């Protein structure tokens, strides 16, 4: 794991240095702060995605949840004039409920995660559009809620609050995934559900909690993203973000089969994807190629990873062979 | 379709030997079978039947010996050649595609097409299938969906698939192991019918009564050698059993007496009228005392693994109760079983016992995380200490406890599985084939661990198809047949003969 993370970090540095040499604006304070802000916004839901992926599941509904909860947030704050801290709580609770529903459908009803969250993708998008009658939810010209802006969209010491929130969430997630019993159970269920059962793990409970955490973190990111765009166009807001989150997790070493990955990896994955996007802009590459560049890098990364795994397995087989030579082989008769 | 060999087959295996590094699976076995004849092939688990079948199917090559078919000698076969010569298998596990109909299953890979686009000619296919369905007297039609058929009918489909490939030698591997009595009788009828039509049949079965009922000759294997051959008239259950186990193992061995009953007569593990889903009509009663090793013997398919899984809670039982130290377990609740101190070392350690990519330490820690953590946070130092202690105590050969479990040898992997349970200090432990596929040295170490555990007062139930293992380890042996515990042997009565005569039917 650590070697993989290190490789990713080196890759980010190399790409960063090359871009900085070609276009020094890359390391300007403005660009760095902007990139950090985007890393924070995209990072929040990428970590959310990672929680589900580690159990061997997937969440395709993230973009639509961001749209639905973004609409809800803006509408309650702006139109209904509900105190914004209360709205934050409402939105987070709504996210948790959505996650609970996903977890229940996956573990108790037994529907594949892909299908559950694909239906979610369609339902929440439709609900968001219906909620605003396909209009845009947003702040009217000149309207502002200073305390909300300061907390969610503000900066401290020049660091965007989205970035700080991401850092806090990343730290907490690292702790949960890599240092707690619950984290161990998540990896165990994702890696080998059968062996996990034999050790007495309640796989349904563990998996459901993963979906709840995922949707709650998505709700948090929905608030930050809504305050970043300041207006929510429900037909397109957050589109493809779920795929972005999956891409970041995969780039960071998560296996879609479950049971593998690290929070450091997904953080680095998010950063690399943002740096690449920045590179496309700053190097004057047509922005239409944006997705193509991202896709190519992910593909290259995954191919490299598979090669490394093959090499490791070959080495493993050699060791096993050397060990059994001389001692009688298990005769299968 | 294919230019295959035709006419009655005349097959002879001559002096077949198969050696593996350090082990002889087959030693100079000869066997012949011709068209219109039924030959039974019997032997205990591990006698070499499977190896012999794989050689016939072309899956493995014999080290020495000749395979003579219709007068032509072959040093070895490959699957395509075996098929072309008319050798076909009906395996123990049925490989039906339940998303297709009968015709599609039988003709899979040999579909009949029409026109330049390769459109399936469904009518021609159904016509091609009908004669073989008639041959086995099938009560289903070519267009029936396979998903709607019974297990016995799936097997008939397998037979039809073989016949439709012009099979001249049909090899049936434990064909009745999952059939009901009535279905088994029907299968025997089918086999007898095929004999009349000139097909040669090699019947591998633990059900001696069925072999007795239909075989013209019986070849008995023991420890990779041909123990003997019986011809019609001499084929009796007693004769077959005697050849299977040999005469030299009749005497019981001296063994330690059973440990006394625990306080209040409580057993470490008690199965009270336990019934499994696989054999809902069969009842298992068994008590394992603290410090006692009970062997659970029986032939493959007798329901031993199913019983273990039901006792531990992997599969909810069909009825009955499991008690650990007198406490009844809620059915199907693994966490509760573990809490009361019952562990299971599963038969398939790679898929059920281990997280192969995880480290040795993580594997051992997995079920012990509760005791290794404080307020949900894993104490990694304690985890490392537990792994180090286990590595030392059980002699796990690993470069470090951070090594992935997949990189260890089979024996050391099994020790990791044992280690994770031992750290829980269980009251009772069930081991399902704990030494299968591990080398002799590791096997002795695993036995030693089991004896040490028993000495510490753990009740041990060990499922094993290795007769020597069962006899040498156990204070007492329970024998299973068709899901029920049919005999309990103690002391001098623990002999191979007694076990086998209870295990076969």
GROMACS .gro file of C-alpha atoms in nm, chain B residues 28-218:
model
  191
  361UNK     CA    1   0.081  -5.060  -1.095
  362UNK     CA    2  -0.298  -5.069  -1.126
  363UNK     CA    3  -0.455  -5.273  -1.405
  364UNK     CA    4  -0.820  -5.262  -1.501
  365UNK     CA    5  -1.018  -5.360  -1.807
  366UNK     CA    6  -1.368  -5.290  -1.928
  367UNK     CA    7  -1.545  -5.376  -2.252
  368UNK     CA    8  -1.870  -5.273  -2.414
  369UNK     CA    9  -2.182  -5.418  -2.253
  370UNK     CA   10  -2.014  -5.460  -1.917
  371UNK     CA   11  -2.051  -5.280  -1.586
  372UNK     CA   12  -1.735  -5.257  -1.378
  373UNK     CA   13  -1.746  -5.121  -1.026
  374UNK     CA   14  -1.449  -4.923  -0.896
  375UNK     CA   15  -1.442  -4.887  -0.520
  376UNK     CA   16  -1.202  -4.785  -0.247
  377UNK     CA   17  -1.180  -4.563   0.057
  378UNK     CA   18  -1.136  -4.187   0.035
  379UNK     CA   19  -0.786  -4.135  -0.100
  380UNK     CA   20  -0.738  -4.486  -0.237
  381UNK     CA   21  -0.655  -4.347  -0.581
  382UNK     CA   22  -0.990  -4.361  -0.761
  383UNK     CA   23  -0.989  -3.996  -0.861
  384UNK     CA   24  -0.635  -4.019  -0.995
  385UNK     CA   25  -0.732  -4.319  -1.203
  386UNK     CA   26  -1.035  -4.139  -1.342
  387UNK     CA   27  -0.828  -3.832  -1.428
  388UNK     CA   28  -0.587  -4.053  -1.620
  389UNK     CA   29  -0.879  -4.201  -1.814
  390UNK     CA   30  -1.015  -3.856  -1.887
  391UNK     CA   31  -0.677  -3.732  -2.007
  392UNK     CA   32  -0.647  -3.473  -1.731
  393UNK     CA   33  -0.321  -3.615  -1.600
  394UNK     CA   34  -0.059  -3.840  -1.753
  395UNK     CA   35   0.048  -4.161  -1.580
  396UNK     CA   36   0.411  -4.189  -1.476
  397UNK     CA   37   0.427  -4.546  -1.608
  398UNK     CA   38   0.189  -4.790  -1.767
  399UNK     CA   39  -0.017  -4.827  -2.082
  400UNK     CA   40  -0.372  -4.737  -2.176
  401UNK     CA   41  -0.486  -4.984  -2.442
  402UNK     CA   42  -0.802  -4.894  -2.631
  403UNK     CA   43  -0.932  -5.122  -2.907
  404UNK     CA   44  -0.590  -5.281  -2.927
  405UNK     CA   45  -0.401  -4.957  -2.967
  406UNK     CA   46  -0.160  -4.857  -2.690
  407UNK     CA   47  -0.142  -4.501  -2.554
  408UNK     CA   48   0.114  -4.374  -2.306
  409UNK     CA   49  -0.134  -4.107  -2.204
  410UNK     CA   50  -0.454  -3.942  -2.318
  411UNK     CA   51  -0.560  -3.582  -2.343
  412UNK     CA   52  -0.920  -3.469  -2.292
  413UNK     CA   53  -0.986  -3.428  -2.666
  414UNK     CA   54  -0.844  -3.771  -2.748
  415UNK     CA   55  -1.035  -3.937  -2.465
  416UNK     CA   56  -1.356  -3.778  -2.596
  417UNK     CA   57  -1.288  -3.888  -2.953
  418UNK     CA   58  -1.227  -4.243  -2.834
  419UNK     CA   59  -1.569  -4.242  -2.673
  420UNK     CA   60  -1.481  -4.195  -2.305
  421UNK     CA   61  -1.732  -3.976  -2.128
  422UNK     CA   62  -1.778  -3.871  -1.765
  423UNK     CA   63  -2.077  -3.801  -1.550
  424UNK     CA   64  -1.932  -3.609  -1.260
  425UNK     CA   65  -2.035  -3.588  -0.900
  426UNK     CA   66  -2.099  -3.217  -0.937
  427UNK     CA   67  -2.354  -3.158  -1.208
  428UNK     CA   68  -2.269  -2.890  -1.460
  429UNK     CA   69  -2.607  -2.792  -1.594
  430UNK     CA   70  -2.691  -2.448  -1.731
  431UNK     CA   71  -3.021  -2.374  -1.567
  432UNK     CA   72  -3.080  -2.072  -1.789
  433UNK     CA   73  -3.130  -2.295  -2.094
  434UNK     CA   74  -3.358  -2.572  -2.207
  435UNK     CA   75  -3.281  -2.943  -2.221
  436UNK     CA   76  -3.176  -2.942  -2.587
  437UNK     CA   77  -2.940  -2.650  -2.546
  438UNK     CA   78  -2.777  -2.820  -2.249
  439UNK     CA   79  -2.723  -3.151  -2.420
  440UNK     CA   80  -2.590  -3.002  -2.744
  441UNK     CA   81  -2.391  -2.718  -2.589
  442UNK     CA   82  -2.095  -2.641  -2.813
  443UNK     CA   83  -2.230  -2.871  -3.086
  444UNK     CA   84  -2.536  -2.674  -3.188
  445UNK     CA   85  -2.692  -2.749  -3.525
  446UNK     CA   86  -2.721  -2.439  -3.743
  447UNK     CA   87  -2.881  -2.352  -4.072
  448UNK     CA   88  -2.820  -2.089  -4.335
  449UNK     CA   89  -2.532  -1.846  -4.386
  450UNK     CA   90  -2.606  -1.655  -4.065
  451UNK     CA   91  -2.568  -1.963  -3.852
  452UNK     CA   92  -2.923  -1.953  -3.722
  453UNK     CA   93  -2.994  -2.224  -3.467
  454UNK     CA   94  -3.197  -2.505  -3.618
  455UNK     CA   95  -3.407  -2.572  -3.315
  456UNK     CA   96  -3.615  -2.842  -3.477
  457UNK     CA   97  -3.314  -3.042  -3.595
  458UNK     CA   98  -3.157  -3.006  -3.251
  459UNK     CA   99  -3.469  -3.135  -3.078
  460UNK     CA  100  -3.477  -3.428  -3.320
  461UNK     CA  101  -3.114  -3.507  -3.248
  462UNK     CA  102  -3.177  -3.507  -2.874
  463UNK     CA  103  -3.490  -3.719  -2.872
  464UNK     CA  104  -3.325  -4.061  -2.926
  465UNK     CA  105  -3.087  -4.019  -2.633
  466UNK     CA  106  -3.372  -3.900  -2.412
  467UNK     CA  107  -3.555  -4.218  -2.504
  468UNK     CA  108  -3.247  -4.423  -2.428
  469UNK     CA  109  -3.245  -4.307  -2.066
  470UNK     CA  110  -3.624  -4.312  -2.049
  471UNK     CA  111  -3.642  -3.944  -1.963
  472UNK     CA  112  -3.973  -3.812  -1.836
  473UNK     CA  113  -3.898  -3.463  -1.967
  474UNK     CA  114  -3.888  -3.329  -2.322
  475UNK     CA  115  -3.625  -3.150  -2.532
  476UNK     CA  116  -3.787  -2.812  -2.479
  477UNK     CA  117  -3.830  -2.828  -2.103
  478UNK     CA  118  -3.639  -2.572  -1.899
  479UNK     CA  119  -3.353  -2.721  -1.701
  480UNK     CA  120  -3.431  -2.494  -1.406
  481UNK     CA  121  -3.751  -2.693  -1.352
  482UNK     CA  122  -3.580  -3.034  -1.334
  483UNK     CA  123  -3.481  -3.234  -1.028
  484UNK     CA  124  -3.126  -3.329  -0.935
  485UNK     CA  125  -3.176  -3.681  -1.070
  486UNK     CA  126  -3.302  -3.542  -1.398
  487UNK     CA  127  -3.003  -3.308  -1.425
  488UNK     CA  128  -2.790  -3.616  -1.398
  489UNK     CA  129  -2.987  -3.780  -1.678
  490UNK     CA  130  -2.906  -3.474  -1.887
  491UNK     CA  131  -2.538  -3.528  -1.817
  492UNK     CA  132  -2.576  -3.888  -1.927
  493UNK     CA  133  -2.759  -3.777  -2.241
  494UNK     CA  134  -2.485  -3.527  -2.315
  495UNK     CA  135  -2.231  -3.808  -2.299
  496UNK     CA  136  -2.443  -4.042  -2.510
  497UNK     CA  137  -2.504  -3.776  -2.772
  498UNK     CA  138  -2.128  -3.758  -2.815
  499UNK     CA  139  -2.128  -4.128  -2.904
  500UNK     CA  140  -1.987  -4.231  -2.567
  501UNK     CA  141  -1.871  -4.592  -2.563
  502UNK     CA  142  -1.743  -4.588  -2.206
  503UNK     CA  143  -1.950  -4.400  -1.953
  504UNK     CA  144  -1.773  -4.324  -1.627
  505UNK     CA  145  -2.010  -4.246  -1.341
  506UNK     CA  146  -1.840  -4.086  -1.039
  507UNK     CA  147  -2.053  -4.128  -0.726
  508UNK     CA  148  -2.369  -4.087  -0.932
  509UNK     CA  149  -2.612  -4.159  -0.649
  510UNK     CA  150  -2.446  -3.956  -0.374
  511UNK     CA  151  -2.712  -3.684  -0.384
  512UNK     CA  152  -3.007  -3.888  -0.503
  513UNK     CA  153  -3.295  -4.028  -0.303
  514UNK     CA  154  -3.336  -4.404  -0.277
  515UNK     CA  155  -3.605  -4.415  -0.544
  516UNK     CA  156  -3.399  -4.199  -0.778
  517UNK     CA  157  -3.097  -4.421  -0.719
  518UNK     CA  158  -3.294  -4.730  -0.812
  519UNK     CA  159  -3.410  -4.557  -1.127
  520UNK     CA  160  -3.049  -4.468  -1.215
  521UNK     CA  161  -2.945  -4.830  -1.175
  522UNK     CA  162  -3.223  -4.923  -1.420
  523UNK     CA  163  -3.085  -4.670  -1.668
  524UNK     CA  164  -2.736  -4.812  -1.628
  525UNK     CA  165  -2.859  -5.165  -1.684
  526UNK     CA  166  -3.042  -5.045  -1.996
  527UNK     CA  167  -2.725  -4.884  -2.130
  528UNK     CA  168  -2.535  -5.205  -2.076
  529UNK     CA  169  -2.787  -5.385  -2.296
  530UNK     CA  170  -2.723  -5.132  -2.574
  531UNK     CA  171  -2.352  -5.211  -2.565
  532UNK     CA  172  -2.212  -4.919  -2.366
  533UNK     CA  173  -1.931  -4.996  -2.121
  534UNK     CA  174  -1.985  -4.857  -1.772
  535UNK     CA  175  -1.734  -4.778  -1.503
  536UNK     CA  176  -1.922  -4.714  -1.182
  537UNK     CA  177  -1.740  -4.544  -0.897
  538UNK     CA  178  -1.950  -4.557  -0.583
  539UNK     CA  179  -1.942  -4.570  -0.205
  540UNK     CA  180  -2.285  -4.730  -0.209
  541UNK     CA  181  -2.181  -5.092  -0.201
  542UNK     CA  182  -2.537  -5.219  -0.223
  543UNK     CA  183  -2.575  -5.051  -0.562
  544UNK     CA  184  -2.245  -5.190  -0.686
  545UNK     CA  185  -2.358  -5.529  -0.566
  546UNK     CA  186  -2.685  -5.490  -0.752
  547UNK     CA  187  -2.549  -5.415  -1.097
  548UNK     CA  188  -2.175  -5.473  -1.140
  549UNK     CA  189  -2.039  -5.759  -1.349
  550UNK     CA  190  -1.697  -5.714  -1.195
  551UNK     CA  191  -1.557  -5.501  -0.915
   0.00000   0.00000   0.00000
